[in-house]
Amino acid sequence: MKLTVMTLNCWGLPSNTPILYSDHKNERIQAIAEYIIECGFNVVFLQEIWLKADYSSLKSRLQHALPHSVWFNSGLIGSGTCIFSQYQLSNKTFHKYTINGFPHQVWYGDGLAESGLGMVDINVRNIRITLAVTHFHAEYDLAKKPFLADRTMQALELREQLRIRSNIDAILLAGDFNSGPRSLPYAVIQSSMSDTVAPGHHTPTWSHPNNSFKETNEDPITLDYIFYTSKSDCLKNIRTTVPLVRVPGLDCSLSDHQPIQAEFELKPQKNDEEPSLDIHEEEPNDLNLVSAVLQQSITQHEKVLKLFYDVLALLSFCLCFHGLRFGIPDYSYFYSPLVLATVLYYSREINGLSALLFIKFFIDLTIGQCIAMYDIINFIAVFSLAIFVNLYFVKHLEQRKLILNCWETKIQHKELLHWRL
């Protein structure tokens, strides 16, 4: 029996937004659905389906060809990932990645998305298969690679989540991994799963020379993959292609990414055949690089964060100095969110900041000033803002450090074992 699958990053950004948008989105979504029906795929993995309306449109059009589907809608703007299947879906789960960019970098959008691993199970002639779809954090500087650590952590978490589902017969993993074939995230995943494309034979899936949305300054690169693993070779890859498909009538590509299509042969297992999980007592070769990559990321972020608060400190000093121009201290400048955020960062103690604010009130009383109601409201509002800034920036860094230490401990104790079904 044959099983045909496809994965595609659909570039489904809204068409009517001024900055983040995608050309001909509605026409492309319609063409994607028609192409899926035409090719007769059994399973389809899609990424960047951000809008519920687009998912509903696909679901309606594919209701006969692929009647079973799931859209992993979680978080502020969702994960953008979904799976369409000819077979009934069960055991739907979604694992949110613990590291996915920085929340203050809203201009990228990755930190707002709920990036994670969506998983469901299907049963094809008594072969239990886990379907998994994901979309890793994008890279916006290919030279410095500031988000290499994020994608490496996501690859590690992905490995562990799929390992938990090792009681099934096969795993199909597909998506946009935003990582090249020679990258560390790719190596982490391939240590436990097989790529449907042989080494050295990858076709660019983003900025393909024949893609209508390719920019002249973009270099072609492979970012999308289909991985698989199975017990007793019950799932065998036959062929994989990267087709060049155009939208009828518009002569544009289906997306800024190329689709990947793979065909597998299913070999039913005998009833008495119960192979065990194959675990070897060694780590993947590239896993020792993870600690260095993550530590470098932490160090760089600490420098940026310190520079950010140093600038706040300078601005706060200027504001306070401005209040002393007339010889009488204008302590109301101490309410400035810049001052509060700066003090909170450098002291790292909310109690210490509270003490400073109450000292301010005492000074107000001694010079005969009256604390008005708006003054108290201002105090509460800005104090809350300062706490929010602390949680938003500083606590995020502390979380990354904690996660780093956790994975370093696992590596040292060899808890990250090489596994295959």
GROMACS .gro file of N, CA and C in nm, residues 80-208:
model
  387
   80GLY      N    1  -0.030   2.848   1.349
   80GLY     CA    2  -0.035   2.852   1.202
   80GLY      C    3  -0.022   2.716   1.137
   81THR      N    4  -0.018   2.608   1.215
   81THR     CA    5   0.002   2.474   1.160
   81THR      C    6  -0.127   2.394   1.162
   82CYS      N    7  -0.142   2.306   1.064
   82CYS     CA    8  -0.259   2.219   1.060
   82CYS      C    9  -0.226   2.092   0.981
   83ILE      N   10  -0.308   1.991   1.000
   83ILE     CA   11  -0.291   1.862   0.934
   83ILE      C   12  -0.425   1.820   0.874
   84PHE      N   13  -0.421   1.777   0.748
   84PHE     CA   14  -0.537   1.721   0.682
   84PHE      C   15  -0.508   1.574   0.650
   85SER      N   16  -0.607   1.489   0.675
   85SER     CA   17  -0.583   1.345   0.660
   85SER      C   18  -0.704   1.273   0.602
   86GLN      N   19  -0.674   1.170   0.526
   86GLN     CA   20  -0.778   1.082   0.474
   86GLN      C   21  -0.830   0.989   0.582
   87TYR      N   22  -0.745   0.972   0.687
   87TYR     CA   23  -0.777   0.878   0.793
   87TYR      C   24  -0.818   0.953   0.920
   88GLN      N   25  -0.895   0.887   1.002
   88GLN     CA   26  -0.945   0.948   1.125
   88GLN      C   27  -0.830   0.980   1.219
   89LEU      N   28  -0.839   1.097   1.284
   89LEU     CA   29  -0.734   1.144   1.374
   89LEU      C   30  -0.769   1.115   1.519
   90SER      N   31  -0.668   1.085   1.597
   90SER     CA   32  -0.688   1.062   1.741
   90SER      C   33  -0.566   1.112   1.818
   91ASN      N   34  -0.582   1.121   1.949
   91ASN     CA   35  -0.473   1.161   2.040
   91ASN      C   36  -0.409   1.294   1.999
   92LYS      N   37  -0.492   1.394   1.974
   92LYS     CA   38  -0.441   1.527   1.939
   92LYS      C   39  -0.369   1.589   2.058
   93THR      N   40  -0.244   1.632   2.037
   93THR     CA   41  -0.168   1.702   2.141
   93THR      C   42  -0.087   1.813   2.076
   94PHE      N   43  -0.056   1.914   2.156
   94PHE     CA   44   0.027   2.024   2.108
   94PHE      C   45   0.126   2.061   2.218
   95HIS      N   46   0.255   2.057   2.183
   95HIS     CA   47   0.360   2.095   2.277
   95HIS      C   48   0.414   2.232   2.239
   96LYS      N   49   0.398   2.328   2.326
   96LYS     CA   50   0.451   2.462   2.303
   96LYS      C   51   0.599   2.465   2.337
   97TYR      N   52   0.680   2.516   2.244
   97TYR     CA   53   0.823   2.525   2.269
   97TYR      C   54   0.851   2.626   2.380
   98THR      N   55   0.940   2.589   2.471
   98THR     CA   56   0.969   2.676   2.585
   98THR      C   57   1.053   2.797   2.545
   99ILE      N   58   1.125   2.788   2.435
   99ILE     CA   59   1.203   2.902   2.385
   99ILE      C   60   1.162   2.929   2.240
  100ASN      N   61   1.119   3.054   2.216
  100ASN     CA   62   1.076   3.090   2.081
  100ASN      C   63   1.093   3.240   2.061
  101GLY      N   64   1.217   3.284   2.052
  101GLY     CA   65   1.242   3.426   2.033
  101GLY      C   66   1.224   3.506   2.160
  102PHE      N   67   1.221   3.639   2.145
  102PHE     CA   68   1.208   3.729   2.257
  102PHE      C   69   1.076   3.805   2.247
  103PRO      N   70   1.002   3.815   2.358
  103PRO     CA   71   0.869   3.876   2.352
  103PRO      C   72   0.868   4.023   2.314
  104HIS      N   73   0.981   4.094   2.336
  104HIS     CA   74   0.981   4.236   2.303
  104HIS      C   75   1.009   4.261   2.154
  105GLN      N   76   1.050   4.158   2.081
  105GLN     CA   77   1.078   4.176   1.939
  105GLN      C   78   0.950   4.152   1.857
  106VAL      N   79   0.854   4.239   1.880
  106VAL     CA   80   0.724   4.223   1.815
  106VAL      C   81   0.735   4.245   1.664
  107TRP      N   82   0.841   4.312   1.620
  107TRP     CA   83   0.856   4.337   1.476
  107TRP      C   84   0.885   4.209   1.399
  108TYR      N   85   0.932   4.106   1.467
  108TYR     CA   86   0.952   3.977   1.401
  108TYR      C   87   0.824   3.893   1.400
  109GLY      N   88   0.752   3.896   1.510
  109GLY     CA   89   0.627   3.822   1.517
  109GLY      C   90   0.641   3.680   1.569
  110ASP      N   91   0.762   3.622   1.564
  110ASP     CA   92   0.779   3.484   1.610
  110ASP      C   93   0.746   3.469   1.758
  111GLY      N   94   0.786   3.570   1.837
  111GLY     CA   95   0.759   3.564   1.981
  111GLY      C   96   0.612   3.569   2.015
  112LEU      N   97   0.531   3.622   1.924
  112LEU     CA   98   0.387   3.629   1.946
  112LEU      C   99   0.317   3.500   1.903
  113ALA      N  100   0.378   3.428   1.811
  113ALA     CA  101   0.319   3.303   1.764
  113ALA      C  102   0.343   3.191   1.865
  114GLU      N  103   0.251   3.098   1.868
  114GLU     CA  104   0.263   2.986   1.961
  114GLU      C  105   0.334   2.871   1.889
  115SER      N  106   0.464   2.888   1.870
  115SER     CA  107   0.540   2.786   1.798
  115SER      C  108   0.549   2.660   1.882
  116GLY      N  109   0.526   2.547   1.817
  116GLY     CA  110   0.530   2.421   1.890
  116GLY      C  111   0.520   2.303   1.797
  117LEU      N  112   0.494   2.188   1.855
  117LEU     CA  113   0.484   2.062   1.781
  117LEU      C  114   0.342   2.009   1.794
  118GLY      N  115   0.269   2.004   1.682
  118GLY     CA  116   0.135   1.948   1.682
  118GLY      C  117   0.138   1.803   1.639
  119MET      N  118   0.069   1.717   1.714
  119MET     CA  119   0.075   1.573   1.689
  119MET      C  120  -0.064   1.510   1.693
  120VAL      N  121  -0.087   1.417   1.602
  120VAL     CA  122  -0.208   1.335   1.601
  120VAL      C  123  -0.169   1.194   1.555
  121ASP      N  124  -0.255   1.098   1.581
  121ASP     CA  125  -0.230   0.960   1.541
  121ASP      C  126  -0.333   0.916   1.438
  122ILE      N  127  -0.288   0.832   1.345
  122ILE     CA  128  -0.378   0.767   1.250
  122ILE      C  129  -0.350   0.617   1.250
  123ASN      N  130  -0.445   0.541   1.202
  123ASN     CA  131  -0.429   0.397   1.192
  123ASN      C  132  -0.459   0.355   1.049
  124VAL      N  133  -0.355   0.307   0.981
  124VAL     CA  134  -0.368   0.265   0.841
  124VAL      C  135  -0.339   0.116   0.833
  125ARG      N  136  -0.445   0.036   0.819
  125ARG     CA  137  -0.430  -0.109   0.810
  125ARG      C  138  -0.350  -0.164   0.928
  126ASN      N  139  -0.390  -0.121   1.045
  126ASN     CA  140  -0.330  -0.164   1.172
  126ASN      C  141  -0.187  -0.116   1.191
  127ILE      N  142  -0.145  -0.021   1.111
  127ILE     CA  143  -0.015   0.044   1.134
  127ILE      C  144  -0.043   0.180   1.201
  128ARG      N  145   0.002   0.195   1.323
  128ARG     CA  146  -0.023   0.317   1.400
  128ARG      C  147   0.086   0.419   1.367
  129ILE      N  148   0.044   0.531   1.314
  129ILE     CA  149   0.137   0.635   1.269
  129ILE      C  150   0.108   0.766   1.340
  130THR      N  151   0.211   0.828   1.394
  130THR     CA  152   0.199   0.963   1.450
  130THR      C  153   0.234   1.065   1.342
  131LEU      N  154   0.144   1.158   1.318
  131LEU     CA  155   0.168   1.269   1.227
  131LEU      C  156   0.206   1.391   1.310
  132ALA      N  157   0.318   1.452   1.279
  132ALA     CA  158   0.367   1.567   1.356
  132ALA      C  159   0.402   1.681   1.262
  133VAL      N  160   0.359   1.802   1.296
  133VAL     CA  161   0.386   1.919   1.215
  133VAL      C  162   0.444   2.028   1.305
  134THR      N  163   0.538   2.106   1.249
  134THR     CA  164   0.600   2.211   1.328
  134THR      C  165   0.647   2.325   1.239
  135HIS      N  166   0.678   2.438   1.304
  135HIS     CA  167   0.731   2.555   1.235
  135HIS      C  168   0.829   2.622   1.329
  136PHE      N  169   0.959   2.607   1.301
  136PHE     CA  170   1.062   2.662   1.388
  136PHE      C  171   1.074   2.814   1.371
  137HIS      N  172   1.143   2.876   1.468
  137HIS     CA  173   1.169   3.020   1.464
  137HIS      C  174   1.250   3.055   1.340
  138ALA      N  175   1.214   3.165   1.277
  138ALA     CA  176   1.284   3.208   1.155
  138ALA      C  177   1.420   3.267   1.189
  139GLU      N  178   1.506   3.274   1.086
  139GLU     CA  179   1.638   3.337   1.102
  139GLU      C  180   1.640   3.464   1.016
  140TYR      N  181   1.670   3.577   1.079
  140TYR     CA  182   1.665   3.705   1.010
  140TYR      C  183   1.803   3.762   0.978
  141ASP      N  184   1.906   3.693   1.024
  141ASP     CA  185   2.043   3.732   0.993
  141ASP      C  186   2.123   3.605   0.971
  142LEU      N  187   2.139   3.566   0.844
  142LEU     CA  188   2.205   3.439   0.814
  142LEU      C  189   2.353   3.440   0.849
  143ALA      N  190   2.411   3.559   0.865
  143ALA     CA  191   2.553   3.566   0.899
  143ALA      C  192   2.575   3.545   1.049
  144LYS      N  193   2.502   3.619   1.133
  144LYS     CA  194   2.520   3.610   1.278
  144LYS      C  195   2.435   3.501   1.342
  145LYS      N  196   2.324   3.465   1.280
  145LYS     CA  197   2.234   3.359   1.328
  145LYS      C  198   2.198   3.377   1.476
  146PRO      N  199   2.131   3.489   1.510
  146PRO     CA  200   2.098   3.513   1.651
  146PRO      C  201   1.995   3.417   1.708
  147PHE      N  202   1.920   3.346   1.621
  147PHE     CA  203   1.816   3.257   1.671
  147PHE      C  204   1.851   3.109   1.649
  148LEU      N  205   1.978   3.082   1.629
  148LEU     CA  206   2.022   2.943   1.616
  148LEU      C  207   1.993   2.866   1.745
  149ALA      N  208   2.014   2.931   1.858
  149ALA     CA  209   1.989   2.865   1.987
  149ALA      C  210   1.841   2.829   2.002
  150ASP      N  211   1.753   2.917   1.957
  150ASP     CA  212   1.609   2.890   1.968
  150ASP      C  213   1.571   2.766   1.888
  151ARG      N  214   1.618   2.759   1.764
  151ARG     CA  215   1.583   2.644   1.681
  151ARG      C  216   1.648   2.515   1.731
  152THR      N  217   1.767   2.526   1.787
  152THR     CA  218   1.833   2.408   1.844
  152THR      C  219   1.754   2.354   1.961
  153MET      N  220   1.707   2.444   2.049
  153MET     CA  221   1.625   2.402   2.161
  153MET      C  222   1.494   2.341   2.114
  154GLN      N  223   1.436   2.399   2.010
  154GLN     CA  224   1.311   2.346   1.957
  154GLN      C  225   1.331   2.206   1.899
  155ALA      N  226   1.446   2.185   1.836
  155ALA     CA  227   1.476   2.052   1.783
  155ALA      C  228   1.492   1.950   1.896
  156LEU      N  229   1.556   1.990   2.005
  156LEU     CA  230   1.573   1.901   2.120
  156LEU      C  231   1.438   1.866   2.183
  157GLU      N  232   1.355   1.967   2.202
  157GLU     CA  233   1.223   1.942   2.260
  157GLU      C  234   1.140   1.853   2.169
  158LEU      N  235   1.152   1.875   2.039
  158LEU     CA  236   1.080   1.793   1.942
  158LEU      C  237   1.122   1.647   1.955
  159ARG      N  238   1.251   1.622   1.965
  159ARG     CA  239   1.301   1.485   1.981
  159ARG      C  240   1.239   1.417   2.102
  160GLU      N  241   1.238   1.489   2.214
  160GLU     CA  242   1.188   1.430   2.338
  160GLU      C  243   1.038   1.405   2.331
  161GLN      N  244   0.963   1.496   2.269
  161GLN     CA  245   0.818   1.477   2.259
  161GLN      C  246   0.783   1.358   2.170
  162LEU      N  247   0.856   1.342   2.063
  162LEU     CA  248   0.829   1.227   1.975
  162LEU      C  249   0.873   1.096   2.039
  163ARG      N  250   0.973   1.105   2.122
  163ARG     CA  251   1.019   0.984   2.190
  163ARG      C  252   0.911   0.932   2.287
  164ILE      N  253   0.836   1.023   2.346
  164ILE     CA  254   0.730   0.984   2.438
  164ILE      C  255   0.625   0.899   2.366
  165ARG      N  256   0.605   0.926   2.238
  165ARG     CA  257   0.505   0.853   2.160
  165ARG      C  258   0.564   0.729   2.094
  166SER      N  259   0.662   0.669   2.156
  166SER     CA  260   0.733   0.557   2.096
  166SER      C  261   0.655   0.426   2.100
  167ASN      N  262   0.531   0.429   2.150
  167ASN     CA  263   0.451   0.307   2.153
  167ASN      C  264   0.375   0.286   2.022
  168ILE      N  265   0.403   0.370   1.922
  168ILE     CA  266   0.338   0.354   1.793
  168ILE      C  267   0.435   0.286   1.696
  169ASP      N  268   0.390   0.268   1.570
  169ASP     CA  269   0.470   0.193   1.473
  169ASP      C  270   0.557   0.282   1.386
  170ALA      N  271   0.511   0.405   1.361
  170ALA     CA  272   0.586   0.493   1.272
  170ALA      C  273   0.556   0.639   1.306
  171ILE      N  274   0.648   0.726   1.266
  171ILE     CA  275   0.631   0.870   1.287
  171ILE      C  276   0.661   0.942   1.156
  172LEU      N  277   0.573   1.033   1.119
  172LEU     CA  278   0.595   1.122   1.005
  172LEU      C  279   0.600   1.264   1.059
  173LEU      N  280   0.712   1.330   1.038
  173LEU     CA  281   0.732   1.467   1.086
  173LEU      C  282   0.758   1.556   0.965
  174ALA      N  283   0.685   1.667   0.957
  174ALA     CA  284   0.702   1.758   0.844
  174ALA      C  285   0.680   1.901   0.889
  175GLY      N  286   0.737   1.995   0.812
  175GLY     CA  287   0.716   2.135   0.845
  175GLY      C  288   0.826   2.224   0.790
  176ASP      N  289   0.820   2.348   0.836
  176ASP     CA  290   0.920   2.449   0.802
  176ASP      C  291   1.014   2.461   0.922
  177PHE      N  292   1.136   2.410   0.906
  177PHE     CA  293   1.231   2.406   1.017
  177PHE      C  294   1.326   2.525   1.016
  178ASN      N  295   1.317   2.609   0.915
  178ASN     CA  296   1.401   2.729   0.906
  178ASN      C  297   1.548   2.698   0.932
  179SER      N  298   1.592   2.583   0.890
  179SER     CA  299   1.729   2.537   0.915
  179SER      C  300   1.780   2.464   0.791
  180GLY      N  301   1.904   2.490   0.756
  180GLY     CA  302   1.964   2.425   0.641
  180GLY      C  303   2.003   2.281   0.669
  181PRO      N  304   2.035   2.203   0.566
  181PRO     CA  305   2.072   2.062   0.583
  181PRO      C  306   2.200   2.039   0.662
  182ARG      N  307   2.283   2.143   0.675
  182ARG     CA  308   2.408   2.129   0.750
  182ARG      C  309   2.402   2.200   0.885
  183SER      N  310   2.284   2.236   0.929
  183SER     CA  311   2.270   2.312   1.053
  183SER      C  312   2.262   2.219   1.174
  184LEU      N  313   2.281   2.277   1.292
  184LEU     CA  314   2.274   2.200   1.416
  184LEU      C  315   2.132   2.149   1.443
  185PRO      N  316   2.026   2.230   1.427
  185PRO     CA  317   1.891   2.176   1.449
  185PRO      C  318   1.860   2.057   1.359
  186TYR      N  319   1.902   2.064   1.234
  186TYR     CA  320   1.880   1.952   1.141
  186TYR      C  321   1.952   1.827   1.191
  187ALA      N  322   2.075   1.843   1.238
  187ALA     CA  323   2.153   1.728   1.286
  187ALA      C  324   2.088   1.664   1.409
  188VAL      N  325   2.032   1.748   1.498
  188VAL     CA  326   1.966   1.694   1.617
  188VAL      C  327   1.847   1.608   1.578
  189ILE      N  328   1.767   1.654   1.483
  189ILE     CA  329   1.650   1.578   1.440
  189ILE      C  330   1.691   1.451   1.367
  190GLN      N  331   1.789   1.464   1.277
  190GLN     CA  332   1.830   1.349   1.197
  190GLN      C  333   1.900   1.242   1.279
  191SER      N  334   1.941   1.276   1.400
  191SER     CA  335   2.002   1.175   1.486
  191SER      C  336   1.902   1.067   1.527
  192SER      N  337   1.773   1.098   1.514
  192SER     CA  338   1.671   1.001   1.551
  192SER      C  339   1.574   0.969   1.440
  193MET      N  340   1.577   1.044   1.331
  193MET     CA  341   1.484   1.022   1.222
  193MET      C  342   1.557   1.033   1.089
  194SER      N  343   1.495   0.981   0.984
  194SER     CA  344   1.556   0.985   0.851
  194SER      C  345   1.490   1.093   0.767
  195ASP      N  346   1.572   1.164   0.692
  195ASP     CA  347   1.522   1.262   0.596
  195ASP      C  348   1.481   1.187   0.469
  196THR      N  349   1.371   1.231   0.407
  196THR     CA  350   1.328   1.166   0.283
  196THR      C  351   1.417   1.202   0.165
  197VAL      N  352   1.506   1.299   0.184
  197VAL     CA  353   1.600   1.339   0.079
  197VAL      C  354   1.740   1.298   0.122
  198ALA      N  355   1.814   1.235   0.033
  198ALA     CA  356   1.949   1.190   0.063
  198ALA      C  357   2.043   1.310   0.079
  199PRO      N  358   2.148   1.298   0.163
  199PRO     CA  359   2.243   1.407   0.182
  199PRO      C  360   2.303   1.454   0.049
  200GLY      N  361   2.308   1.585   0.033
  200GLY     CA  362   2.364   1.643  -0.088
  200GLY      C  363   2.268   1.652  -0.205
  201HIS      N  364   2.143   1.610  -0.186
  201HIS     CA  365   2.046   1.612  -0.295
  201HIS      C  366   1.925   1.702  -0.265
  202HIS      N  367   1.940   1.792  -0.170
  202HIS     CA  368   1.829   1.879  -0.134
  202HIS      C  369   1.805   1.986  -0.240
  203THR      N  370   1.679   2.012  -0.266
  203THR     CA  371   1.637   2.118  -0.357
  203THR      C  372   1.591   2.237  -0.273
  204PRO      N  373   1.629   2.359  -0.309
  204PRO     CA  374   1.585   2.476  -0.231
  204PRO      C  375   1.433   2.482  -0.220
  205THR      N  376   1.385   2.502  -0.100
  205THR     CA  377   1.241   2.515  -0.080
  205THR      C  378   1.200   2.658  -0.051
  206TRP      N  379   1.296   2.745  -0.030
  206TRP     CA  380   1.268   2.889  -0.011
  206TRP      C  381   1.361   2.968  -0.102
  207SER      N  382   1.306   3.070  -0.165
  207SER     CA  383   1.381   3.152  -0.261
  207SER      C  384   1.432   3.067  -0.377
  208HIS      N  385   1.349   2.972  -0.418
  208HIS     CA  386   1.383   2.889  -0.532
  208HIS      C  387   1.396   2.978  -0.656
   0.00000   0.00000   0.00000
